[in-house]
Amino acid sequence: MSGFFGIFRPQGGQIDLEAFEQMKTAMHREGFDGMETHVEEKIAIGHLMLRVSPESKYDKQPLKSSCGNYILVGHFRLDYRDELGDKLGLTQSEIEVTPDSQLAILAYQKWKDKCVHHLEGDWAFVIYDEKNFSLMLLKDKVGCSSLFYVIIEDTYFFSSDINVLVKSLSNRLSLCFDGLFNLYKRILYVNSNKTLLKNLYFVLPGTYVAVENININSINRYYSIEQPRLIKYKFSVDYISHIFSTFSLAIKSRNSVGFGEIGIFLSGGLDSTSVTAILAKENELTRNNIFSFTSIPKISLDSESELSQRINESEMVRSFLSLYPGISAQFLDFPKLEILDVINSASNERWFDPRIRNNTFWMEGIFKSAAEKGVKRIFSGQMGNFTITWDGHNANFLDFFKKSPLFLIKELKKSSALLNVPIMKLIKSEFFDFYLNRIKKAIKFFIPNSLYTLDDERILKSRFLSEIVSSSRVISFRRRYNSFIGIFYTSSIFRLRQIQNIHPYLGMSWYTRANTYCMEASDPTNDLRLLEIALAIPQKNYNQYGQTRNIVKQAMKFLIPSNILSNKYKMSQAGDVGMRYANSEKYTQLFNELSSDIELSKYFDVDPISKTFRKMQAENNLFKKRRLSLVFLNNLSILTFYSKAYPKLHQNFSNE
């Protein structure tokens, strides 16, 4: 997607042109299609163009409205353009030559701030009202997009790229405790619009910010994901048909012949194969080339072993690709990609969340490989794990054993109220096909592994918290966020809560990474219409007869091989990540350097991290090694981030 940036000074006067030039330099990247700027008395804005869709060749930003009152700059990938065009009174021939930015400004002219209800897809934009000298920052409901802003005295700085703001304003920014505190809470899925820097915020999904004079006039939440009214059909086939048609339209809306190649993150899972299958069928007509990218383990494994079947998806992917010969497949084991490089990159770029996960290394590797193939639009099915094919993440069963019976009754009452279903009917309709299955998984898998890593601790220790925050706040935090979801929540409610807490950061991360490689990231499993339909399907149909993901499996059974549909294993593409670096001298050296850093020791207790690292090195079980590496990577990446950021931001660690 394109990128944008700007400065707004509501009271007028000289715009900080030096900062604007620094923002322009920081935004510029090779591989994009040119930069344009516009400067007036109160506003200076710039746009870095990336042309991906056919209509984008007509795009030119910053864009002035036909009425002359508004100037718009943003990044867009609008879905269901024909429907929007009809609402705006455009003919089909006009829609074909109208870029997304023009549709957005026409929508704003017609509906003002209510335009957000008519724009679907991945987008974020800023619009300046020259008549009223006001500014609005607007963001989509659930898409892959980002928009950040900084408030310094009487001036607003904004950009789609957080690094543009950090690089150009580094002498005026400081690390913020609240940001690190929120980062800790995010591990437990807590929503916040704060970053790790003081006075630097991001616009949350489904939100727009109105700025008038020198103060923010309002922050308006125009949309939030809630439990929709349940769809009630007589026959199961109607649910299957409904979700398949919506899924197909979501992919068709995102698939267009434009500039560059099309790529997709392809695993052996149900989400990415579903997206790829429908995409391949669509492209049989257009004959677009599709590159698929699959991560495979670096270590050698017996292909018949259970271990191989859980971490090596190449056989399933090959059986899938045999049905779609037009796809150019890439199987990658990333022999030269160092996780340290990824950690260092994140510590320099991801100021809203620098944490590294187990699968980050192969995602970065695929982005690099896709860029080498000339891919401009890359698809994924990342959000499918929480939307259409969610199969039930285990609740915190360790908390289950700590709670009193009264707690369980309260949880049942919550679920009953949220679904508007009597408690006894709730138990009868869902208990046997969902809760018992979760308890079975917990006994077999979750509890033993949790007990194994029970003494592992996170990076922000109570010692760190007690030095900065009052003890009452720490206690309140622990009580509120000890267990982010109840034991007896239904599958649909559990899934809804995860979507609400995860999607603000996931969409922002995908936009940021794709933009780094001059690409547009697109995830049809995060389509709003598809998401709301998936949540509206009754639980007994969604997981029919206790079979998880049943509705999507039935919808895709003619497009996906049976070995994928019936796969009993939870796949781990990053299953060998612990083996890749557990005994590496580079990591040992880096960790030793961080452990001996006196400044870091003031705020972070590295002893638990060191303990985890030693356990990971000694562990021989691949999956236990992987789980330990998740804890270690999270902590190591935050330590690395802090050690680099602290001296850059003139050693100022402050509360708000």
XYZ file of C-alpha atoms in Angstrom:
656
model
C 0.000 0.000 0.000
C 0.929 3.625 -0.328
C 2.250 5.657 2.595
C 1.514 9.202 3.757
C 2.592 11.806 6.315
C 1.967 15.397 7.324
C 1.958 18.268 9.806
C -1.070 20.262 10.973
C -0.807 23.521 12.908
C -4.373 24.606 13.813
C -3.430 28.095 15.023
C -1.614 28.911 11.814
C 1.864 30.304 11.491
C 4.963 28.798 9.988
C 4.867 25.027 9.447
C 7.993 23.245 10.667
C 9.394 22.700 7.177
C 12.605 21.176 8.522
C 10.618 18.422 10.258
C 8.501 18.009 7.120
C 11.613 17.449 4.993
C 12.878 14.936 7.531
C 9.542 13.117 7.342
C 9.736 13.133 3.562
C 13.236 11.630 3.650
C 12.200 9.000 6.200
C 9.135 8.010 4.144
C 10.949 7.611 0.828
C 11.753 4.034 -0.266
C 12.976 2.435 -3.446
C 10.361 0.471 -5.346
C 7.456 2.897 -4.887
C 5.931 4.978 -7.684
C 6.799 8.523 -6.698
C 6.130 11.081 -3.988
C 3.968 14.198 -4.050
C 3.579 16.922 -1.400
C 1.269 19.860 -0.696
C 2.084 22.759 1.665
C -0.220 25.535 2.887
C -0.218 27.885 5.881
C -1.639 25.427 8.411
C -0.962 22.091 6.766
C 1.805 20.212 4.971
C 1.106 16.706 3.662
C 2.919 14.155 1.541
C 2.098 10.865 -0.198
C 4.291 7.973 -1.354
C 2.485 6.150 -4.146
C 2.350 2.376 -4.645
C 0.257 1.367 -7.657
C -1.208 -2.128 -7.313
C -4.754 -2.178 -8.735
C -5.774 -1.192 -12.314
C -7.583 1.945 -11.158
C -4.593 3.078 -9.093
C -2.898 4.309 -12.283
C -5.381 7.218 -12.148
C -4.559 7.998 -8.524
C -2.791 11.214 -7.581
C -2.421 12.361 -3.995
C -2.623 14.651 -2.074
C -6.094 14.954 -3.586
C -8.289 18.073 -3.568
C -12.080 17.709 -3.640
C -14.147 19.042 -6.540
C -15.819 21.520 -4.157
C -12.407 22.871 -3.174
C -13.029 22.510 0.572
C -11.098 19.325 1.336
C -7.647 17.848 0.841
C -7.196 14.108 1.326
C -4.168 11.873 1.720
C -4.203 8.184 2.632
C -3.732 4.571 1.648
C -6.623 2.509 0.306
C -7.717 -0.899 -0.869
C -11.495 -0.629 -1.045
C -13.723 -3.703 -1.316
C -17.079 -3.923 -3.074
C -16.278 -0.889 -5.220
C -19.282 -1.441 -7.483
C -21.694 -1.143 -4.551
C -20.000 2.031 -3.344
C -20.013 3.454 -6.856
C -23.769 2.852 -7.131
C -24.333 4.737 -3.864
C -22.288 7.633 -5.233
C -24.176 7.655 -8.547
C -21.255 6.525 -10.731
C -21.629 4.434 -13.860
C -19.646 1.222 -14.334
C -17.326 2.881 -16.835
C -16.689 5.726 -14.362
C -15.947 3.290 -11.517
C -13.300 1.539 -13.613
C -11.246 4.744 -13.928
C -11.933 6.106 -10.425
C -9.199 5.344 -7.863
C -10.049 4.447 -4.293
C -8.895 7.837 -3.007
C -11.402 9.577 -5.299
C -14.209 7.297 -4.089
C -13.257 8.138 -0.510
C -13.327 11.899 -1.021
C -16.627 11.676 -2.905
C -18.008 9.651 0.012
C -16.795 12.287 2.463
C -18.367 15.081 0.416
C -21.691 13.223 0.455
C -21.795 11.789 3.992
C -19.079 13.694 5.914
C -17.878 11.628 8.902
C -20.640 9.068 8.218
C -18.659 8.013 5.125
C -16.818 5.502 7.329
C -19.931 3.307 7.301
C -19.784 3.005 3.508
C -16.055 2.336 3.005
C -15.117 -1.344 3.278
C -11.632 -2.785 2.996
C -8.162 -1.804 4.182
C -7.707 1.947 4.482
C -6.583 4.859 6.614
C -6.653 8.494 5.572
C -6.497 12.093 6.734
C -8.772 14.820 5.434
C -8.197 18.551 5.910
C -11.150 20.933 5.883
C -9.839 24.224 4.461
C -13.069 26.036 5.246
C -13.179 25.177 8.964
C -9.403 24.672 9.428
C -9.974 21.228 10.957
C -8.425 17.812 10.479
C -9.840 14.297 10.657
C -7.852 11.060 10.972
C -9.944 8.039 9.954
C -9.275 4.292 10.014
C -11.096 1.211 8.725
C -13.021 -1.245 10.886
C -10.840 -4.356 10.797
C -8.350 -3.994 7.934
C -4.595 -4.121 7.298
C -3.768 -0.442 7.781
C -2.144 1.971 10.205
C -2.269 5.633 11.177
C -0.124 7.232 13.901
C -0.035 10.763 15.302
C 2.106 12.844 17.663
C 1.006 15.908 19.614
C 3.778 18.384 20.443
C 2.629 21.698 21.877
C 0.357 23.282 19.238
C 1.305 20.989 16.342
C 0.059 17.597 15.124
C 2.338 15.241 13.215
C 0.839 12.169 11.528
C 1.889 9.288 9.292
C 0.908 5.787 8.200
C 4.454 4.733 9.139
C 5.472 5.082 12.782
C 9.163 5.153 11.852
C 8.644 8.364 9.895
C 7.548 10.070 13.104
C 10.284 8.511 15.230
C 13.114 9.367 12.836
C 12.003 12.944 12.205
C 11.018 13.783 15.799
C 13.524 11.732 17.810
C 14.847 14.788 19.660
C 11.311 15.578 20.848
C 10.122 12.093 21.830
C 10.798 10.022 24.909
C 10.150 6.491 26.079
C 6.964 6.197 28.064
C 6.298 3.890 30.972
C 2.609 3.632 30.131
C 3.636 2.294 26.749
C 5.731 -0.483 28.254
C 3.015 -1.202 30.777
C 0.490 -1.545 27.944
C 2.927 -3.807 26.119
C 2.893 -6.078 29.152
C -0.895 -6.003 29.193
C -1.014 -6.793 25.488
C 0.562 -10.145 26.229
C -2.746 -10.741 28.015
C -4.772 -9.194 25.152
C -5.632 -5.696 26.308
C -6.681 -2.910 23.968
C -4.884 0.454 23.957
C -4.004 3.157 21.435
C -0.655 3.952 23.083
C 2.772 3.151 21.736
C 6.085 2.870 23.575
C 6.718 6.582 23.077
C 5.249 9.493 24.958
C 2.656 11.526 23.001
C 2.715 9.059 20.085
C -0.582 7.249 19.510
C -2.280 5.201 16.829
C -5.853 5.400 15.590
C -7.711 2.280 16.647
C -9.802 0.301 14.132
C -13.334 1.601 13.762
C -12.277 5.029 15.038
C -11.797 8.533 13.717
C -10.125 11.461 15.458
C -11.389 15.016 14.926
C -8.931 17.888 15.519
C -10.082 21.483 15.830
C -8.065 24.396 17.143
C -5.169 23.120 19.263
C -7.052 20.299 20.985
C -8.471 17.006 19.837
C -12.168 17.729 19.560
C -13.231 14.095 19.828
C -12.151 10.482 19.418
C -15.145 8.675 17.948
C -15.571 4.904 17.983
C -17.952 4.341 15.084
C -17.647 0.549 15.002
C -16.706 -2.288 17.313
C -17.005 -6.007 16.730
C -19.913 -7.387 18.715
C -21.917 -10.584 18.749
C -24.388 -10.210 15.834
C -27.888 -11.617 15.808
C -27.735 -15.330 15.033
C -28.649 -16.505 11.535
C -31.356 -19.176 11.663
C -31.708 -21.494 8.686
C -33.659 -24.731 8.555
C -30.944 -26.737 6.800
C -27.173 -26.856 7.405
C -26.515 -26.585 3.673
C -27.813 -23.011 3.794
C -25.130 -22.019 6.309
C -22.499 -23.695 4.130
C -23.725 -21.918 0.999
C -23.896 -18.567 2.794
C -20.354 -18.676 4.138
C -18.906 -19.993 0.868
C -20.527 -17.295 -1.274
C -19.420 -14.549 1.137
C -15.889 -15.963 1.270
C -15.729 -16.088 -2.544
C -16.904 -12.480 -2.856
C -14.326 -11.352 -0.286
C -11.535 -12.878 -2.380
C -12.962 -11.698 -5.698
C -13.171 -8.134 -4.385
C -9.458 -8.243 -3.520
C -8.312 -9.930 -6.728
C -7.601 -7.658 -9.667
C -5.157 -7.508 -12.538
C -2.861 -4.641 -11.704
C 0.835 -3.912 -11.354
C 3.191 -6.703 -10.328
C 2.660 -10.330 -9.364
C 0.285 -11.926 -6.855
C 1.640 -13.968 -3.941
C 0.198 -15.949 -1.047
C 1.405 -17.354 2.262
C 0.479 -21.022 1.734
C 0.551 -23.544 4.566
C -1.161 -26.916 4.840
C -3.908 -25.398 6.968
C -7.518 -24.788 6.097
C -7.341 -20.978 5.939
C -4.583 -20.401 3.387
C -5.594 -23.368 1.194
C -9.183 -22.064 1.112
C -8.016 -18.615 0.043
C -5.619 -20.068 -2.532
C -8.203 -22.463 -3.998
C -10.788 -19.740 -4.608
C -8.092 -17.339 -5.822
C -6.799 -19.939 -8.287
C -10.305 -20.548 -9.633
C -10.783 -16.803 -10.084
C -7.472 -16.497 -11.908
C -8.241 -19.280 -14.368
C -10.173 -16.592 -16.228
C -7.658 -13.765 -15.906
C -4.618 -16.071 -16.165
C -2.828 -14.114 -13.463
C 0.306 -15.824 -12.217
C 0.224 -16.771 -8.526
C 3.333 -17.417 -6.451
C 2.811 -19.490 -3.310
C 5.335 -19.427 -0.452
C 5.568 -22.275 2.039
C 7.899 -22.559 5.019
C 9.496 -25.971 5.531
C 11.771 -27.107 8.387
C 15.503 -26.798 8.108
C 16.112 -30.054 9.983
C 15.797 -33.516 8.374
C 12.821 -35.606 9.486
C 11.324 -38.995 8.736
C 8.371 -38.060 6.523
C 6.207 -40.785 8.108
C 6.779 -39.683 11.699
C 4.206 -37.771 13.740
C 6.805 -35.066 14.298
C 7.216 -34.533 10.555
C 3.458 -34.420 10.030
C 3.151 -31.686 12.648
C 5.937 -29.343 11.491
C 6.450 -30.196 7.801
C 3.470 -29.145 5.699
C 5.140 -29.657 2.332
C 3.379 -32.959 1.559
C -0.065 -31.517 2.205
C 0.799 -28.415 0.203
C 2.046 -30.541 -2.713
C -1.161 -32.597 -2.727
C -3.125 -29.351 -2.772
C -1.024 -27.833 -5.556
C -1.562 -30.926 -7.728
C -5.141 -29.659 -8.143
C -3.945 -26.204 -9.209
C -1.017 -26.537 -11.636
C -1.064 -22.835 -12.506
C 0.449 -21.884 -9.148
C 4.211 -21.348 -9.005
C 5.220 -22.960 -5.699
C 8.166 -21.908 -3.553
C 9.266 -24.135 -0.641
C 11.640 -22.253 1.638
C 13.723 -23.345 4.642
C 15.548 -20.005 5.057
C 19.055 -21.362 5.740
C 20.630 -17.888 5.874
C 17.902 -15.954 7.657
C 19.104 -15.099 11.153
C 16.519 -14.444 13.849
C 18.943 -11.896 15.272
C 18.510 -9.851 12.096
C 14.748 -9.919 12.599
C 15.096 -8.900 16.254
C 17.394 -6.013 15.368
C 15.010 -4.910 12.614
C 12.052 -4.971 14.997
C 13.960 -2.999 17.631
C 14.534 -0.229 15.075
C 11.114 -0.208 13.424
C 8.248 -1.591 15.519
C 7.724 1.082 18.145
C 4.147 -0.006 18.786
C 5.113 -3.632 19.507
C 8.685 -4.929 19.080
C 7.980 -8.452 20.319
C 9.125 -11.359 18.159
C 7.141 -14.573 17.804
C 8.255 -18.035 16.750
C 6.893 -17.647 13.241
C 8.323 -14.171 12.628
C 11.484 -15.514 11.005
C 9.704 -17.371 8.201
C 7.179 -14.579 7.653
C 10.082 -12.161 7.123
C 11.737 -14.703 4.842
C 8.600 -15.053 2.725
C 8.246 -11.284 2.381
C 11.839 -11.085 1.130
C 11.328 -13.961 -1.303
C 8.066 -12.476 -2.568
C 9.757 -9.108 -3.177
C 12.416 -10.859 -5.265
C 9.633 -12.359 -7.422
C 8.114 -8.934 -8.054
C 5.015 -9.573 -5.911
C 2.992 -6.417 -5.233
C -0.118 -7.910 -3.609
C 0.339 -10.747 -1.126
C -2.537 -12.724 0.358
C -2.721 -14.554 3.669
C -5.256 -16.329 5.851
C -3.780 -15.184 9.151
C -7.014 -13.955 10.738
C -8.848 -17.150 9.812
C -7.481 -18.648 13.017
C -9.769 -16.258 14.894
C -12.636 -15.817 12.418
C -13.879 -18.521 10.036
C -11.828 -21.589 11.060
C -11.266 -20.954 14.739
C -10.960 -24.318 16.485
C -10.868 -23.237 20.096
C -7.807 -22.007 21.934
C -7.661 -23.505 25.402
C -8.851 -21.379 28.273
C -6.476 -20.930 31.159
C -7.184 -24.228 32.893
C -4.599 -23.517 35.570
C -6.869 -20.667 36.664
C -9.777 -23.106 36.519
C -8.323 -25.058 39.443
C -7.629 -21.891 41.442
C -11.153 -20.500 41.255
C -14.082 -21.205 43.537
C -17.353 -22.797 42.337
C -18.959 -19.371 42.677
C -16.596 -18.088 39.957
C -17.828 -20.768 37.530
C -21.442 -19.859 38.180
C -20.664 -16.212 37.442
C -18.994 -17.193 34.165
C -22.038 -19.199 33.102
C -24.241 -16.196 33.893
C -22.037 -13.952 31.746
C -22.282 -16.276 28.770
C -26.014 -16.652 29.262
C -26.492 -12.869 29.283
C -24.249 -12.269 26.273
C -26.065 -14.869 24.161
C -29.490 -14.200 25.681
C -29.893 -17.933 26.287
C -31.030 -19.612 29.551
C -28.174 -21.251 31.460
C -29.604 -24.775 31.283
C -30.228 -24.488 27.554
C -26.691 -23.159 27.142
C -25.240 -26.200 28.907
C -27.417 -28.661 26.976
C -26.701 -27.142 23.571
C -22.974 -26.605 23.881
C -21.431 -28.415 26.803
C -20.974 -31.867 25.354
C -19.729 -30.830 21.909
C -17.412 -28.066 23.090
C -16.479 -27.932 26.773
C -15.710 -31.605 27.195
C -13.572 -31.452 24.076
C -11.612 -28.551 25.589
C -11.164 -30.384 28.882
C -9.935 -33.442 26.977
C -7.378 -31.278 25.165
C -6.330 -29.680 28.429
C -5.708 -33.021 30.131
C -3.804 -34.369 27.132
C -1.815 -31.305 26.140
C -2.336 -27.975 27.852
C -2.028 -28.790 31.548
C 1.170 -30.906 31.287
C 2.884 -28.294 29.158
C 1.717 -25.448 31.362
C 3.068 -27.199 34.423
C 6.332 -27.724 32.593
C 6.761 -23.986 31.970
C 4.951 -22.822 35.099
C 8.051 -21.169 36.558
C 8.836 -19.168 33.394
C 8.218 -15.461 33.935
C 7.662 -12.423 31.744
C 10.137 -9.612 31.293
C 8.299 -6.932 33.294
C 8.818 -8.151 36.846
C 6.911 -6.986 39.913
C 10.120 -5.261 41.040
C 10.013 -3.146 37.865
C 6.318 -2.372 38.314
C 6.584 -1.481 41.983
C 9.360 1.045 41.326
C 7.275 3.028 38.848
C 3.627 2.373 39.622
C 1.734 2.540 42.868
C 1.112 -0.844 44.436
C -2.653 -0.320 44.205
C -2.419 -0.011 40.417
C -0.372 -3.187 40.158
C -2.855 -5.094 42.318
C -5.765 -3.742 40.262
C -4.018 -4.745 37.055
C -3.391 -8.285 38.274
C -6.960 -8.751 39.436
C -8.467 -7.454 36.229
C -6.249 -9.173 33.709
C -5.268 -12.369 35.497
C -7.572 -14.358 33.215
C -8.703 -12.463 30.147
C -11.516 -14.852 29.311
C -13.813 -17.061 31.360
C -13.633 -20.830 31.525
C -17.238 -21.369 30.508
C -17.567 -18.845 27.718
C -19.033 -20.368 24.593
C -16.938 -20.862 21.488
C -18.506 -17.887 19.712
C -18.001 -15.536 22.671
C -14.440 -16.741 23.193
C -13.717 -16.152 19.521
C -15.343 -12.721 19.590
C -13.210 -11.602 22.535
C -10.028 -12.750 20.837
C -10.895 -10.888 17.633
C -11.655 -7.707 19.567
C -8.297 -7.756 21.323
C -6.012 -9.057 18.584
C -7.095 -7.424 15.348
C -5.945 -3.840 16.159
C -2.328 -4.980 16.323
C -2.429 -7.754 13.734
C -3.734 -5.516 10.947
C -1.230 -2.811 11.808
C 1.637 -5.328 11.799
C 0.688 -6.737 8.398
C 0.484 -3.270 6.847
C 3.847 -2.272 8.345
C 5.706 -5.377 7.168
C 4.188 -5.361 3.674
C 4.879 -1.654 3.261
C 8.537 -2.258 4.157
C 8.775 -4.575 1.142
C 6.717 -2.328 -1.207
C 3.673 -4.592 -1.131
C 0.021 -4.569 -0.291
C -1.052 -7.185 2.285
C -4.539 -8.608 1.902
C -6.361 -11.076 4.167
C -9.791 -12.203 2.915
C -10.422 -14.157 6.136
C -10.571 -10.749 7.841
C -13.297 -9.465 5.538
C -15.884 -7.723 7.702
C -18.904 -9.338 6.049
C -17.336 -12.782 6.346
C -16.357 -12.161 9.958
C -19.856 -11.094 10.981
C -21.481 -14.049 9.225
C -19.082 -16.499 10.865
C -19.974 -15.057 14.280
C -23.689 -15.188 13.468
C -23.750 -18.926 12.678
C -25.161 -20.816 15.693
C -22.589 -22.812 17.635
C -24.274 -26.157 16.993
C -23.927 -25.556 13.239
C -20.512 -23.943 13.341
C -19.005 -26.956 15.142
C -21.535 -29.578 14.107
C -21.481 -32.737 16.249
C -18.424 -31.409 18.075
C -16.330 -31.338 14.878
C -14.408 -28.070 14.936
C -14.370 -25.932 11.780
C -17.068 -28.190 10.336
C -18.898 -25.427 8.461
C -15.831 -24.313 6.479
C -14.684 -27.887 5.849
C -18.074 -28.643 4.305
C -17.930 -25.467 2.226
C -14.465 -26.283 0.847
C -14.641 -30.075 0.462
C -14.740 -29.939 -3.343
C -11.757 -27.573 -3.600
C -9.321 -28.929 -0.992
C -7.817 -32.453 -0.690
C -9.199 -34.727 2.023
C -5.828 -35.048 3.797
C -6.028 -31.328 4.631
C -9.691 -31.421 5.623
C -9.186 -34.434 7.883
C -5.781 -33.486 9.283
C -5.846 -34.215 13.017
C -2.673 -32.317 13.907
C -2.210 -28.745 15.012
C 0.448 -27.603 12.545
C 3.576 -25.741 13.648
C 5.417 -24.156 10.740
C 7.927 -22.764 13.202
C 8.313 -26.118 14.938
C 12.068 -26.200 14.403
C 12.713 -22.619 15.488
C 14.227 -23.624 18.827
C 16.699 -25.915 17.044
C 17.805 -23.073 14.799
C 19.428 -20.975 17.454
C 19.336 -22.627 20.903
C 23.042 -23.404 20.806
C 24.110 -20.417 18.732
C 27.078 -18.463 20.077
C 25.557 -15.272 18.644
C 22.509 -15.509 20.897
C 24.575 -16.429 23.916
C 26.818 -13.425 23.299
C 23.882 -11.057 22.773
C 22.112 -12.277 25.872
C 25.268 -11.976 27.978
C 25.717 -8.383 26.805
C 22.139 -7.499 27.688
C 22.377 -9.279 31.039
C 25.383 -7.189 32.052
C 23.827 -3.855 30.989
C 23.580 -1.799 34.185
C 20.905 0.514 32.768
C 18.686 -2.403 31.802
C 19.088 -4.015 35.210
C 17.344 -1.013 36.787
C 14.068 -1.971 35.138
C 14.307 -5.596 34.027
C 15.070 -8.763 35.924
C 16.959 -10.981 33.461
C 17.324 -13.979 35.772
C 14.045 -15.655 34.696
C 14.952 -15.069 31.048
C 18.369 -16.603 31.598
C 16.696 -19.590 33.227
C 14.388 -20.027 30.240
C 17.339 -19.786 27.847
C 19.253 -22.525 29.693
C 16.172 -24.756 29.757
C 15.673 -24.236 26.039
C 19.281 -25.195 25.309
C 19.038 -28.366 27.389
C 15.621 -29.480 26.166
C 15.563 -32.239 23.528
C 11.820 -32.398 22.894
C 11.192 -30.279 19.800
C 7.829 -28.909 20.875
C 8.853 -28.095 24.428
C 11.912 -26.395 22.940
C 9.616 -24.378 20.675
C 7.382 -23.278 23.569
C 10.360 -22.210 25.627
C 11.710 -20.301 22.638
C 8.449 -18.338 22.426
C 8.972 -16.990 25.956
C 12.638 -16.348 25.300
C 12.119 -14.594 21.950
C 9.442 -12.302 23.379
C 11.702 -11.280 26.222
C 14.891 -11.010 24.193
C 13.216 -8.786 21.595
C 11.897 -6.392 24.257
C 15.306 -6.225 25.941
C 16.975 -5.543 22.591
C 14.417 -2.880 21.751
C 14.852 -1.099 25.056
C 18.663 -1.211 24.983
C 18.661 0.435 21.531
C 15.809 2.864 22.079
C 16.942 4.180 25.457
C 20.101 6.051 24.349
C 18.436 7.207 21.112
C 15.694 9.037 22.936
C 18.066 11.063 25.127
C 17.794 8.726 28.132
C 14.369 9.940 29.075
C 12.094 7.311 30.586
C 8.954 9.003 31.827
C 5.406 8.623 33.017
C 2.517 10.433 31.411
